[in-house]
């Protein structure tokens, strides 16, 4: 034992209490534990680097494509270009990094077997799920800001090289909301990966399902015919609308779009929560 | 501490058509090391997972100090459990792994250093678990069980894969914990291992309770003692024994006689002037007694009978 033991007449040992304080039962303890776990694996830093580099890099390149060819773009196409979402557009590739991170937050517990150790420490499964989700959401939002602000600033600087006055600044109407909305989108993507990870308990399965939801389904939506097809397409492409500073054709209002996109993770996480309570670990 | 017991009440777990644990009831008392013994696949690990609330029983219940595990407040303060030493994220260092576990139950970082010290892991505290040997992983797992200084400890096959020094260390550690009044429940598929560690035995086979006895009683009850005798006049000796309703079977040029003592056979031979070349008591090993008891409940039989499989835990 850590503490000294004293010999007793019977030959047994009396046990002295150690530094361990009395038992408590607090949610913030679980959150702190998950925070420690989040930052103590290498994959966290790598996925953040991938998120920032890919998003900022691709966004700048797509802005450059617009600025360099501005004189050759016709009026109708020019009207379709929304400068804020253009400068954040790399997120549609970069989001995979945060989806993977979200999935790993829970699926790595299952792939390593660590879930059994975790659940013996925190047997209330919904509490564990809530703590993990909270830590992930806060960190993903912060990572979103760290990604979106430079992406916006660099993108606008690139757009300004067209000398056509298409660039906007953070003070312009709707711009700040769109940039912060980009960070909210990153948080929602992380939670989507997390919900799928909790549901499927398998990293590759969760990532495959997420690719279907954020890449494949929107493309399918674009091929649907008629006005109902347009409406379905709007719903399937809802995620990006929060990053528009002004209304864009064939996309939902920013907040409506964000709520629709958030429904994915909310519904999937609710199902995962119900299953997690019932399933053997 | 007197109430820190592990109780199983009609615990049952069914996977499809397979009954992994079948109406199991037992109580594990404080102050002793209780061995949970059974062949591989007997349902030991499944039972332990149900006690810890990881697996949901098909019926019945498991209680720690009268409470279901999932309702314990700060469970690491009450129960320390090591199921599989590999059940950790191998990308973390030993110290961060323990620190995160400690934080979840409000246990200070100072205690992490204490348990690392206690298990001789301080020097590798900052190493990633990926590079650990099985012995080091077991020590880390045992360190984790001690974080909350709990009254109840559970270990599933803790000496599997350890070197003799490691085995000795684990044995002494468990005995010391029990001597301090804690409840220690440890599983094994090796009777010889349990005989050296456990005061009490709960033996299961095919998910069913086979015995719930003190280790001493188990040894006395189940030793199928026999006498081996070698004599040039074996045929006459067999006749004399048969007259007393004692059967003797020929084994490797000598006789094995059951249910009698060496004194009895010696006296009988002397009374009839028979020559004896060898007369020894043949004591069945504990392992044989255990195999005898669980013979009908071993999941897979080898073509040639061998000693209990030393493979993965059940």
CSV table of C-alpha atoms in Angstrom, one decimal, chain A residues 25 37 41 55-56 61 79-80 104 123 127 130 133 138 142 159 180 190 195 200 206 209 220 248 250 259 269 272:
chain,number,residue,atom,x,y,z
A,25,UNK,CA,-20.3,12.2,-8.4
A,37,UNK,CA,-8.0,12.3,-23.0
A,41,UNK,CA,-3.5,11.5,-28.2
A,55,UNK,CA,-9.3,24.7,-45.6
A,56,UNK,CA,-7.2,27.8,-45.8
A,61,UNK,CA,-6.7,28.6,-54.4
A,79,UNK,CA,-23.8,37.2,-59.6
A,80,UNK,CA,-23.5,33.6,-58.3
A,104,UNK,CA,-12.4,8.9,-33.3
A,123,UNK,CA,-20.8,3.8,-15.6
A,127,UNK,CA,-23.2,11.2,-18.9
A,130,UNK,CA,-22.6,14.1,-23.0
A,133,UNK,CA,-19.8,15.6,-27.0
A,138,UNK,CA,-16.3,23.4,-27.7
A,142,UNK,CA,-12.6,27.0,-31.4
A,159,UNK,CA,-10.2,38.4,-54.2
A,180,UNK,CA,-18.6,32.6,-37.1
A,190,UNK,CA,-17.4,17.2,-35.6
A,195,UNK,CA,-22.8,10.7,-33.5
A,200,UNK,CA,-21.5,2.4,-35.4
A,206,UNK,CA,-18.4,6.1,-39.3
A,209,UNK,CA,-21.3,7.0,-43.5
A,220,UNK,CA,-27.5,13.2,-55.6
A,248,UNK,CA,-27.9,32.6,-52.7
A,250,UNK,CA,-31.1,27.3,-54.5
A,259,UNK,CA,-30.8,23.9,-38.2
A,269,UNK,CA,-26.8,11.0,-31.6
A,272,UNK,CA,-26.8,6.3,-30.5
